Amino acid sequence: QVQLVESGGGLVQAGGSLRLSCAASGSIASINVMGWYRQAPGKQRELVAAITHGGSTNYADSVKGRFTISRDNAKKTVYLQMNSLKPEDTAVYYCNVMIIPYNYWGQGTQVTVSS
């Protein structure tokens, strides 16, 4: 029923910015938590940022001060504004939504930051 469509990835130079979007569709009553994970080559998947329905946020230490997560509950969409990008931010970014008791994942979008 629930589909997540990600967009906004691409190739940017170090210091540049990208804005990722993830839109949920289908029969959805309420989304509890929306978040972004990433997985770089040879590394484990890690939580980048998460946001609750009420707007509370959590960020990985590596992105604090550079990334901002936000959500539009009416549009059932979560965003990740990524500024001051570094080559180490290069990864596939995955959207995740928690609709208790289920979790759903987006298809992933590639973010590549050149030095």
Short mmCIF file of C-alpha atoms in Angstrom, two decimals:
data_model
loop_
_atom_site.label_atom_id
_atom_site.label_comp_id
_atom_site.label_asym_id
_atom_site.label_seq_id
_atom_site.Cartn_x
_atom_site.Cartn_y
_atom_site.Cartn_z
CA GLN A 1 0.00 0.00 0.00
CA VAL A 2 2.71 2.46 0.97
CA GLN A 3 5.20 3.65 -1.59
CA LEU A 4 8.15 5.95 -0.98
CA VAL A 5 9.60 7.91 -3.87
CA GLU A 6 12.94 9.61 -3.38
CA SER A 7 14.43 12.36 -5.47
CA GLY A 8 17.10 15.02 -5.38
CA GLY A 9 20.31 13.05 -5.44
CA GLY A 10 23.12 13.82 -7.80
CA LEU A 11 26.72 14.89 -8.22
CA VAL A 12 28.01 18.04 -6.58
CA GLN A 13 31.33 19.58 -5.70
CA ALA A 14 32.58 19.70 -2.15
CA GLY A 15 30.99 22.62 -0.38
CA GLY A 16 27.87 22.42 -2.48
CA SER A 17 24.31 21.63 -1.52
CA LEU A 18 21.58 19.17 -2.36
CA ARG A 19 18.01 18.79 -1.20
CA LEU A 20 16.55 15.32 -0.98
CA SER A 21 12.84 14.64 -0.96
CA CYS A 22 10.87 11.55 -0.07
CA ALA A 23 7.15 11.43 -0.68
CA ALA A 24 4.94 8.76 0.79
CA SER A 25 1.80 7.68 -0.97
CA GLY A 26 -0.92 5.14 -0.41
CA SER A 27 -3.33 4.50 2.39
CA ILE A 28 -1.65 6.26 5.30
CA ALA A 29 -3.33 7.38 8.48
CA SER A 30 -0.35 8.79 10.36
CA ILE A 31 3.42 8.68 9.96
CA ASN A 32 5.15 8.51 13.30
CA VAL A 33 8.77 9.05 12.30
CA MET A 34 10.47 9.87 9.03
CA GLY A 35 14.17 9.67 8.55
CA TRP A 36 17.15 9.39 6.28
CA TYR A 37 19.81 6.72 6.34
CA ARG A 38 22.87 6.38 4.18
CA GLN A 39 25.27 3.67 3.21
CA ALA A 40 28.68 4.40 1.77
CA PRO A 41 30.77 1.81 -0.07
CA GLY A 42 32.30 -0.63 2.39
CA LYS A 43 30.48 0.84 5.37
CA GLN A 44 27.43 0.01 7.41
CA ARG A 45 24.18 1.82 6.93
CA GLU A 46 23.83 4.66 9.38
CA LEU A 47 21.11 6.98 10.53
CA VAL A 48 21.64 10.47 9.19
CA ALA A 49 18.62 12.29 10.56
CA ALA A 50 15.14 11.61 11.85
CA ILE A 51 12.09 13.67 12.62
CA THR A 52 8.96 12.84 14.57
CA HIS A 53 5.43 13.82 13.72
CA GLY A 54 5.71 16.63 16.23
CA GLY A 55 8.93 17.95 14.76
CA SER A 56 11.58 16.65 17.14
CA THR A 57 14.81 15.94 15.29
CA ASN A 58 17.91 13.87 15.72
CA TYR A 59 21.13 14.02 13.70
CA ALA A 60 24.25 12.00 13.34
CA ASP A 61 27.24 13.83 14.76
CA SER A 62 28.89 13.85 11.36
CA VAL A 63 26.15 15.99 9.81
CA LYS A 64 25.15 18.29 12.66
CA GLY A 65 25.28 21.90 11.60
CA ARG A 66 25.29 21.00 7.92
CA PHE A 67 22.13 18.98 7.30
CA THR A 68 18.56 19.88 8.14
CA ILE A 69 15.65 17.47 8.14
CA SER A 70 12.09 18.70 7.80
CA ARG A 71 8.69 17.30 6.97
CA ASP A 72 5.42 18.39 5.49
CA ASN A 73 2.75 16.30 7.13
CA ALA A 74 0.05 17.38 4.71
CA LYS A 75 2.16 16.26 1.76
CA LYS A 76 3.51 13.24 3.64
CA THR A 77 6.96 14.27 2.54
CA VAL A 78 10.29 14.45 4.30
CA TYR A 79 13.21 16.56 3.15
CA LEU A 80 16.90 16.59 3.81
CA GLN A 81 18.70 19.82 3.07
CA MET A 82 22.39 19.07 2.80
CA ASN A 83 24.82 21.97 2.87
CA SER A 84 28.60 22.16 2.96
CA LEU A 85 28.81 18.71 1.47
CA LYS A 86 32.00 16.74 1.87
CA PRO A 87 33.35 13.82 -0.15
CA GLU A 88 32.73 11.59 2.86
CA ASP A 89 29.02 12.32 2.50
CA THR A 90 29.05 10.26 -0.68
CA ALA A 91 26.59 7.42 -0.22
CA VAL A 92 23.26 6.02 -1.21
CA TYR A 93 20.63 7.78 0.86
CA TYR A 94 17.52 5.90 1.89
CA CYS A 95 14.28 7.34 3.12
CA ASN A 96 12.55 5.53 5.96
CA VAL A 97 9.10 6.02 7.40
CA MET A 98 7.66 4.42 10.48
CA ILE A 99 3.96 3.75 10.40
CA ILE A 100 3.50 1.68 13.50
CA PRO A 101 3.88 -1.21 13.47
CA TYR A 102 5.61 -1.10 10.09
CA ASN A 103 8.71 0.38 8.52
CA TYR A 104 8.97 1.32 4.87
CA TRP A 105 12.03 2.13 2.78
CA GLY A 106 12.60 4.16 -0.31
CA GLN A 107 14.56 2.91 -3.27
CA GLY A 108 17.64 4.94 -2.44
CA THR A 109 19.15 7.92 -4.18
CA GLN A 110 22.83 8.37 -4.94
CA VAL A 111 24.66 11.38 -3.59
CA THR A 112 28.18 11.87 -4.87
CA VAL A 113 30.41 14.68 -3.68
CA SER A 114 33.57 15.35 -5.62
CA SER A 115 36.68 16.85 -4.08
#
